[in-house]
Tab-separated table of C-alpha atoms and ligand atoms in Angstrom:
chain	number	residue	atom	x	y	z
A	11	UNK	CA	-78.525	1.225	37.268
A	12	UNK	CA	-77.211	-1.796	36.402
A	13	UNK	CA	-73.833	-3.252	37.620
A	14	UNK	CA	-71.994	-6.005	35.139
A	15	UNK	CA	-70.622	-9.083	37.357
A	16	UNK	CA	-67.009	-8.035	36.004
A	17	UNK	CA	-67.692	-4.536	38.191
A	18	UNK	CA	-69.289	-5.950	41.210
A	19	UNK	CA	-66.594	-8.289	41.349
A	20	UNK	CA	-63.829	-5.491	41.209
A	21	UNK	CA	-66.239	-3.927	43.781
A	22	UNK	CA	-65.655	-7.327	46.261
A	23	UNK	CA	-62.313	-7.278	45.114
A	24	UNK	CA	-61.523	-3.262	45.948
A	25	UNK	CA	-63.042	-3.686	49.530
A	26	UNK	CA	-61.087	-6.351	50.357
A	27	UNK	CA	-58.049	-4.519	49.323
A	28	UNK	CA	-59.585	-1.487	51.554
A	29	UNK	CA	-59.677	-3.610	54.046
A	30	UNK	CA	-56.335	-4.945	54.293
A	31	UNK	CA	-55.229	-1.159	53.448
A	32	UNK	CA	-56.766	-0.547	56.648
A	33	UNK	CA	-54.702	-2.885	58.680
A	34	UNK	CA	-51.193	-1.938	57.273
A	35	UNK	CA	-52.037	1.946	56.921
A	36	UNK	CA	-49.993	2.730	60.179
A	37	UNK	CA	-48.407	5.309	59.564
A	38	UNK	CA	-44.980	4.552	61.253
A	39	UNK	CA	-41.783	5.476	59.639
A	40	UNK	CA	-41.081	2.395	57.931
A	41	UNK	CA	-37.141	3.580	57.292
A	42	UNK	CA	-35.954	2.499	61.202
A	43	UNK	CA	-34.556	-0.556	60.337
A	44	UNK	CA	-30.741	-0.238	61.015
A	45	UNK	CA	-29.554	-2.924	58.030
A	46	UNK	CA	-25.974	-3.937	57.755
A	47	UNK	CA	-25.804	-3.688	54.118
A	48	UNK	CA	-25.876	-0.294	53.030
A	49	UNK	CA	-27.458	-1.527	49.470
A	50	UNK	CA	-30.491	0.055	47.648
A	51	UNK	CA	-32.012	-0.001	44.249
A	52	UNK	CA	-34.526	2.563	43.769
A	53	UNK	CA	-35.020	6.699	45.124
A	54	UNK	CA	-38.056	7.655	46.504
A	55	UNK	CA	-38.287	11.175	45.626
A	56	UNK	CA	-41.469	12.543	48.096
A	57	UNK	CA	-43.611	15.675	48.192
A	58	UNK	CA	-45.876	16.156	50.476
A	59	UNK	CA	-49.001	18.163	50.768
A	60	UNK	CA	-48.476	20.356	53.569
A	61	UNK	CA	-51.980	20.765	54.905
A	62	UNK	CA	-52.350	16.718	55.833
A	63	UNK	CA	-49.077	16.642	56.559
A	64	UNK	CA	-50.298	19.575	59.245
A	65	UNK	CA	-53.310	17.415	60.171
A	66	UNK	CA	-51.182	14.311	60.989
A	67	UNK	CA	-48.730	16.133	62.910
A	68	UNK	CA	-51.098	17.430	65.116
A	69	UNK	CA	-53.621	14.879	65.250
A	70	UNK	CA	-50.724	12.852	66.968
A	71	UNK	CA	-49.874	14.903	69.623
A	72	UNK	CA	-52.708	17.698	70.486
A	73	UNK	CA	-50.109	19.781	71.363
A	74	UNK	CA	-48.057	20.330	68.718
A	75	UNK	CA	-48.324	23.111	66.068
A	76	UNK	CA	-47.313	23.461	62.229
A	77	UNK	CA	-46.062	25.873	60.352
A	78	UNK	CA	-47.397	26.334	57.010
A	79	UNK	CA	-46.659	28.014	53.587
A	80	UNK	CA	-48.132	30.891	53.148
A	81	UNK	CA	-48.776	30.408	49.161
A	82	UNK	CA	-51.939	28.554	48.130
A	83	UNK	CA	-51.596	25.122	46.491
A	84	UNK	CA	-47.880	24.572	47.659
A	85	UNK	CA	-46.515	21.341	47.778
A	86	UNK	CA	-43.078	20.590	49.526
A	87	UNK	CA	-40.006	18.425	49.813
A	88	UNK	CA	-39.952	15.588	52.320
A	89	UNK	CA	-37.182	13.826	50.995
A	90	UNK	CA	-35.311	11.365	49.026
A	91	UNK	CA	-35.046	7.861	50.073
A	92	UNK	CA	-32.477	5.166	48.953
A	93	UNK	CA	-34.277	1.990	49.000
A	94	UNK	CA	-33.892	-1.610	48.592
A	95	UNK	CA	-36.564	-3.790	46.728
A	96	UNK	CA	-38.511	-6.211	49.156
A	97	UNK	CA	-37.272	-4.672	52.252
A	98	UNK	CA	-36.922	-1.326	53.814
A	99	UNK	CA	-34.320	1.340	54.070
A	100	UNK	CA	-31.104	1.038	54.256
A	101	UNK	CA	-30.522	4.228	56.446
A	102	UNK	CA	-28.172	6.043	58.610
A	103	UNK	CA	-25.497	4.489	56.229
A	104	UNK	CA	-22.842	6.414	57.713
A	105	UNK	CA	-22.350	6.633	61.140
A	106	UNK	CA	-19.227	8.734	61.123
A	107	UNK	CA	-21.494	11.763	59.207
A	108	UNK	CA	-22.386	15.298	60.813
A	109	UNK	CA	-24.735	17.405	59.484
A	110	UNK	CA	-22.389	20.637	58.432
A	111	UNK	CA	-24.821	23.467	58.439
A	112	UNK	CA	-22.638	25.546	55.950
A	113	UNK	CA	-22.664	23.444	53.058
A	114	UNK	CA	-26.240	24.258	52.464
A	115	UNK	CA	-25.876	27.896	53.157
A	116	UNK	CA	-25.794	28.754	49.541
A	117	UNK	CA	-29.082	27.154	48.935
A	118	UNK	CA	-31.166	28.120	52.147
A	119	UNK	CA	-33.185	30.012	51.255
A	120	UNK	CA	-34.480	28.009	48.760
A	121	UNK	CA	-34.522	25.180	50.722
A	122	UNK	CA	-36.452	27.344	53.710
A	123	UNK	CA	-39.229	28.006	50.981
A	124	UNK	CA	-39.120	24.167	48.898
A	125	UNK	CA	-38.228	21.938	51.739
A	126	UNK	CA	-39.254	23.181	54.859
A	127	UNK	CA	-39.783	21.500	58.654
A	128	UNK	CA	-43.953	21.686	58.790
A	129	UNK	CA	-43.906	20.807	62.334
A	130	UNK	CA	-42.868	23.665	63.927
A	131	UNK	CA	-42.151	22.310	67.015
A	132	UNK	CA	-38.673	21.786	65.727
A	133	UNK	CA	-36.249	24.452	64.168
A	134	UNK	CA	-36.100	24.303	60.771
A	135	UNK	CA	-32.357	22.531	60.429
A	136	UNK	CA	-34.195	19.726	62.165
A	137	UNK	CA	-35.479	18.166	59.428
A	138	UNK	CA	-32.659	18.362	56.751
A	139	UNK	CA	-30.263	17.169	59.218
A	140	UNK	CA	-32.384	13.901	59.439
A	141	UNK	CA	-33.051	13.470	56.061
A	142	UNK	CA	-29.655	13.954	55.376
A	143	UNK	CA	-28.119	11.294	58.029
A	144	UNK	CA	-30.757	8.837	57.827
A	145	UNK	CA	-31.108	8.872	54.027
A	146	UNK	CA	-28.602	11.234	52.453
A	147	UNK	CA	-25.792	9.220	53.858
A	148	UNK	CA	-26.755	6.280	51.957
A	149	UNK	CA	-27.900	8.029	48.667
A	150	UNK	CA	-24.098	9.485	48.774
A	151	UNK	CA	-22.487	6.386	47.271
A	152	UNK	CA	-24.344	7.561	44.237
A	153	UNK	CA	-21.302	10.623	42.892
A	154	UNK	CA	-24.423	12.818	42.146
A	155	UNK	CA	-25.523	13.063	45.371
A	156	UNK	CA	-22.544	12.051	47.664
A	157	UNK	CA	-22.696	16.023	49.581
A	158	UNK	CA	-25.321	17.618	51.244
A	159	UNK	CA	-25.261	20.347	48.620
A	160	UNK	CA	-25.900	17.551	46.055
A	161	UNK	CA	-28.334	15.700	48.049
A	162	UNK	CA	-30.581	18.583	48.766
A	163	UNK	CA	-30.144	20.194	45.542
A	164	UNK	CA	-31.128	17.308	43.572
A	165	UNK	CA	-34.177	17.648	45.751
A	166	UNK	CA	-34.829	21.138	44.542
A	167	UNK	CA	-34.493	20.439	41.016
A	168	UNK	CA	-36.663	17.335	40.811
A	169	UNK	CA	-39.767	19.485	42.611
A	170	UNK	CA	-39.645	21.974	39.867
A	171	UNK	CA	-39.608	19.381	36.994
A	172	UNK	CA	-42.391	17.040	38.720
A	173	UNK	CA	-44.313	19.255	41.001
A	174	UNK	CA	-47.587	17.686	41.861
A	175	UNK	CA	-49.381	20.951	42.149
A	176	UNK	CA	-49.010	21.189	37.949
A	177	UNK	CA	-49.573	17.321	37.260
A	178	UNK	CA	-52.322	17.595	39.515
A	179	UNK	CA	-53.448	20.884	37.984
A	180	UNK	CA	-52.985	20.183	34.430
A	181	UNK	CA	-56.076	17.052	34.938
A	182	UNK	CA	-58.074	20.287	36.565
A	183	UNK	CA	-57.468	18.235	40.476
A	184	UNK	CA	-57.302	21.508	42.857
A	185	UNK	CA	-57.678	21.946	46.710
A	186	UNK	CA	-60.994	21.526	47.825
A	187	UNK	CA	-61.887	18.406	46.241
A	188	UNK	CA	-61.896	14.507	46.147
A	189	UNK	CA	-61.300	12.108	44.071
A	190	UNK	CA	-60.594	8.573	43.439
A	191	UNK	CA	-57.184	7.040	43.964
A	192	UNK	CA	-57.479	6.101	40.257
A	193	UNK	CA	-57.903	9.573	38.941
A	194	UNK	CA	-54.860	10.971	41.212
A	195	UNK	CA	-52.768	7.935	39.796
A	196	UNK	CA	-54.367	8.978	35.795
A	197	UNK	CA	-53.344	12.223	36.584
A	198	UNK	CA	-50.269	11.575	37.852
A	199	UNK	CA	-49.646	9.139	35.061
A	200	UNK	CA	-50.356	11.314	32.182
A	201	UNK	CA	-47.030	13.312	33.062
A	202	UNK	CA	-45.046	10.771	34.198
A	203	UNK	CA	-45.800	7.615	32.249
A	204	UNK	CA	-44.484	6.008	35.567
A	205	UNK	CA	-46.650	4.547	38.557
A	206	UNK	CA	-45.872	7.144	41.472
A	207	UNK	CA	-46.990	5.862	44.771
A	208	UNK	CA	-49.974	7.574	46.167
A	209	UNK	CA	-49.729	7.886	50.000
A	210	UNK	CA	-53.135	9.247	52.154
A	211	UNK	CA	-53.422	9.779	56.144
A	212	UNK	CA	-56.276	7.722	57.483
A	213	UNK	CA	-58.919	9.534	59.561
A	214	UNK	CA	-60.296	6.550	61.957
A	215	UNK	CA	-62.852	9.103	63.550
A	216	UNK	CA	-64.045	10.153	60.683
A	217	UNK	CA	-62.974	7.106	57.746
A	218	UNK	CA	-62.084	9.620	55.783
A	219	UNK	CA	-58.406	9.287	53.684
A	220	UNK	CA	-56.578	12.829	53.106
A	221	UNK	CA	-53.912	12.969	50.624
A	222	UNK	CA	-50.599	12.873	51.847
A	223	UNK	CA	-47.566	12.682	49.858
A	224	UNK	CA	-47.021	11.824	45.813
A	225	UNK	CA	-43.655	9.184	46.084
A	226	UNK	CA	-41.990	8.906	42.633
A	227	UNK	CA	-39.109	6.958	42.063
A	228	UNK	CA	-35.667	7.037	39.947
A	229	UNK	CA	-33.003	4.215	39.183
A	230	UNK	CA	-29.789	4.723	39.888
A	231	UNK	CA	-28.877	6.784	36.774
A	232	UNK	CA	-31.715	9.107	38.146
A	233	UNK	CA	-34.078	7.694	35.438
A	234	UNK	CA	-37.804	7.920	36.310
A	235	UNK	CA	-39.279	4.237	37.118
A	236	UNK	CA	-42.336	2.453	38.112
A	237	UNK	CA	-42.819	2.595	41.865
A	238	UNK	CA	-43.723	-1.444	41.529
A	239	UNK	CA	-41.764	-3.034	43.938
A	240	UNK	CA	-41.205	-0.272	46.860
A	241	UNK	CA	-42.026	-1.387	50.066
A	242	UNK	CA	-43.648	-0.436	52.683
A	243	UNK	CA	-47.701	0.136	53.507
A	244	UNK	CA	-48.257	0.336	49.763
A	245	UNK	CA	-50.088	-2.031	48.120
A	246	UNK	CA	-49.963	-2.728	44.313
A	247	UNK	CA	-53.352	-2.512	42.970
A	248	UNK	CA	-54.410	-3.873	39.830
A	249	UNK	CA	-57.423	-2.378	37.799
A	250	UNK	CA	-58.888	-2.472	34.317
A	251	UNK	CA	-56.067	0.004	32.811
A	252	UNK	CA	-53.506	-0.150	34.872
A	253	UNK	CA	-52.126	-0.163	38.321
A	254	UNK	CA	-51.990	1.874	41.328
A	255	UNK	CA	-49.344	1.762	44.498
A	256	UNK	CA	-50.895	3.331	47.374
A	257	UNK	CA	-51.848	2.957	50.995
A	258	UNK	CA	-55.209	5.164	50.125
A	259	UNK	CA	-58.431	3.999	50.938
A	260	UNK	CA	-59.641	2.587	46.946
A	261	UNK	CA	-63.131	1.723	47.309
A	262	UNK	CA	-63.616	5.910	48.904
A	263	UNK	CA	-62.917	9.717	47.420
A	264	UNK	CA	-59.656	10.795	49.028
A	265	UNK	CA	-59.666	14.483	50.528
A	266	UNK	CA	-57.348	16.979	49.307
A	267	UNK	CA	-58.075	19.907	51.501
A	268	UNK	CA	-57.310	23.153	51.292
A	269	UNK	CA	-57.550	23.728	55.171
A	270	UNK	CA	-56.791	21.506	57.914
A	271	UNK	CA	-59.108	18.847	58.784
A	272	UNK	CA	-60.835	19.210	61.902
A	273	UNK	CA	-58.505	17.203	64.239
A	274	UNK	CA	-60.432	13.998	66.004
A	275	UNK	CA	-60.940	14.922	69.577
A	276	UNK	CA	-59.178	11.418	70.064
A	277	UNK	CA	-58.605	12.402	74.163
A	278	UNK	CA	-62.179	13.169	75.282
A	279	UNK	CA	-63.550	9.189	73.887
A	280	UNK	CA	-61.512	7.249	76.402
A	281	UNK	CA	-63.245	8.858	79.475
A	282	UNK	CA	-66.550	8.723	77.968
A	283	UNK	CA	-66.214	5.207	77.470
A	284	UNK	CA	-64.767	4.055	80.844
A	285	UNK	CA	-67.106	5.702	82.409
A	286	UNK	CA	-70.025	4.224	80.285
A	287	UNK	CA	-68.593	0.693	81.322
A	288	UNK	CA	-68.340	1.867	85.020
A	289	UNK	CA	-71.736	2.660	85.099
A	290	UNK	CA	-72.658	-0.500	83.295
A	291	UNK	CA	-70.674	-2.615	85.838
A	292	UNK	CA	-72.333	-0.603	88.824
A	293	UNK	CA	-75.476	-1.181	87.753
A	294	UNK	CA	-75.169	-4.874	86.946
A	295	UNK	CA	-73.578	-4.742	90.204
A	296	UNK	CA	-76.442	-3.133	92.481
A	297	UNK	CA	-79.482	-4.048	90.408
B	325	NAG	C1	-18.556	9.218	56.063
B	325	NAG	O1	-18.573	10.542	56.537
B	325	NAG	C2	-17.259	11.060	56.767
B	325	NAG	C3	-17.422	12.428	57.413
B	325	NAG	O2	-18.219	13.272	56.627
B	325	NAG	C4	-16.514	11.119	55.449
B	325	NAG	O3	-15.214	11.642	55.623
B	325	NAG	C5	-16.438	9.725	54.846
B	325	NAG	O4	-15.855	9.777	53.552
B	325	NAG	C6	-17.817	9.121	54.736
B	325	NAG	N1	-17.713	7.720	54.358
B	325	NAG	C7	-18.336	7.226	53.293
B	325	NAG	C8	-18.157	5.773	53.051
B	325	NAG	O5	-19.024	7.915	52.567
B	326	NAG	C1	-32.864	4.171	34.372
B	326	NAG	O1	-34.124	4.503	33.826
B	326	NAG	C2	-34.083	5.059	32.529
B	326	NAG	C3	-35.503	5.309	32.101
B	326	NAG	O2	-36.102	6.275	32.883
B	326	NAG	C4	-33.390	4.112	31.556
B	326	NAG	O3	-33.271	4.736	30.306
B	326	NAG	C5	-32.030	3.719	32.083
B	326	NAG	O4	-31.458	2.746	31.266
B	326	NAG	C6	-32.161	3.166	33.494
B	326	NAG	N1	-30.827	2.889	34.029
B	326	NAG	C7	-30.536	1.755	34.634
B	326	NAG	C8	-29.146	1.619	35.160
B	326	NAG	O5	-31.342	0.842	34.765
């Protein structure tokens, strides 16, 4: 097989992107900032895929457990983000805010089954009180989401229209697969016609990138946009056709598992290699 210079060069070009991907694919909550100005341009509307989303969880703490959904091939809410262009956040916009409980009550259940806490470590109002005081509060100076009822219900309704299990599905992309960052982003695309923002969990043990959460974004008249422009570890990636926004490895398949990955036994190495050194140093020591 033959390679055209155009391709090789892509090729050059793609690992170098990798490689910076790499560097910036921490995967630290990049919404911490506390900014003055409570002024954003875009929503990041994210579902994640509960199985990596498992993986992760665990992966950073041994001892922590997840709870899962019991239906196959079902994504879930993480949330929606207010966010300003070039920078990160705003967040906790209102510092005066308490999560009430009982203005979601009407909508629990739905929000137990569509939006639930996969880390079980925490009970389950854990993670909708967060989402709704670190981002919720700022989303509210939008009138269609300034109440927790809003908020959360705009959540439920923008799941059913863009679930990535059907967008996914409908380009025949199941569980139990990989696939290139560009055919997620096709596949993605065809429903859309907007770049979402493809976001993977980085195995180091193994190199391997497991799909993570499907970002899409809306204006502030809850149009559908382009996720150009939204910070964090994304990078913009240009290729013949198009462009994709993602943190994924490009140059590799990325895992979409059905199970949970086999969690890197990320304790046991350190030992192992102190005590390969110590017996290095001994021996260069005595001999
Ligand atoms: C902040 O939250 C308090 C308590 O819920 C509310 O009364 C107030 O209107 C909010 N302020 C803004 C600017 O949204
Ligand atoms: C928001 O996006 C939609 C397209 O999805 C567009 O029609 C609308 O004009 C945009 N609104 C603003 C305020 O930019």
């Amino acid at each position: 097989m033959t390679r055209s210079p155009g391709l090789l060069c892509l090729s050059y070009f793609l690992i170098a992107a990798a490689a910076i991907t790499v560097v910036s694919c921490s995967d630290a909550d990049y919404y911490d900032q506390d900014l003055q100005d409570h002024e954003w341009d875009v929503l990041i509307f994210t579902q994640q895929w509960p199985v990596t989303a498992c993986f992760h969880w665990i992966e950073e703490n041994h001892k922590h457990s997840c709870s899962l959904p019991n239906k196959k091939e079902f994504w879930t809410i993480h949330g929606i983000w207010p966010t300003k262009y070039g920078t990160v956040g705003p967040s906790f916009c209102n510092k005066s805010a308490e999560f009430d409980m009982k203005q979601i009550e009407p909508i629990e259940d739905a929000l137990k089954e569509f939006w639930p806490s996969v880390e079980a470590d925490f009970a389950i109002q854990h993670l909708w009180e967060h989402e709704w005081l670190k981002h919720g509060t700022c989303a509210a100076s939008l009138v269609e989401l300034d109440n927790e009822r809003r908020y959360f219900e705009q959540g439920l309704n923008w799941r059913d229209k863009y679930l990535v299990s059907n967008m996914l599905g409908a380009a025949g992309i199941h569980p139990d697969s990989s696939n290139t960052v560009i055919a997620l982003q096709n596949a993605l695309k065809k429903t859309l016609e907007k770049n979402p923002s493809i976001h993977c969990v980085y195995d180091h043990e193994t190199q391997t990138s497991y799909l993570a959460e499907i970002r899409i974004c809306f204006n502030k008249t809850l149009g559908l946009i382009d996720c150009d422009g939204v910070p964090g570890s994304h990078i913009a990636i240009d290729y013949p056709g198009g462009k994709v926004i993602t943190n994924c490895h490009i140059s590799k398949p990325v895992q979409y598992p059905s199970v949970v990955p086999p969690i890197p036994p990320k304790s046991w190495k350190f030992p192992f290699v102190n005590l390969y050194k110590l017996l290095n140093f001994v021996m260069w020591f005595t001999l």
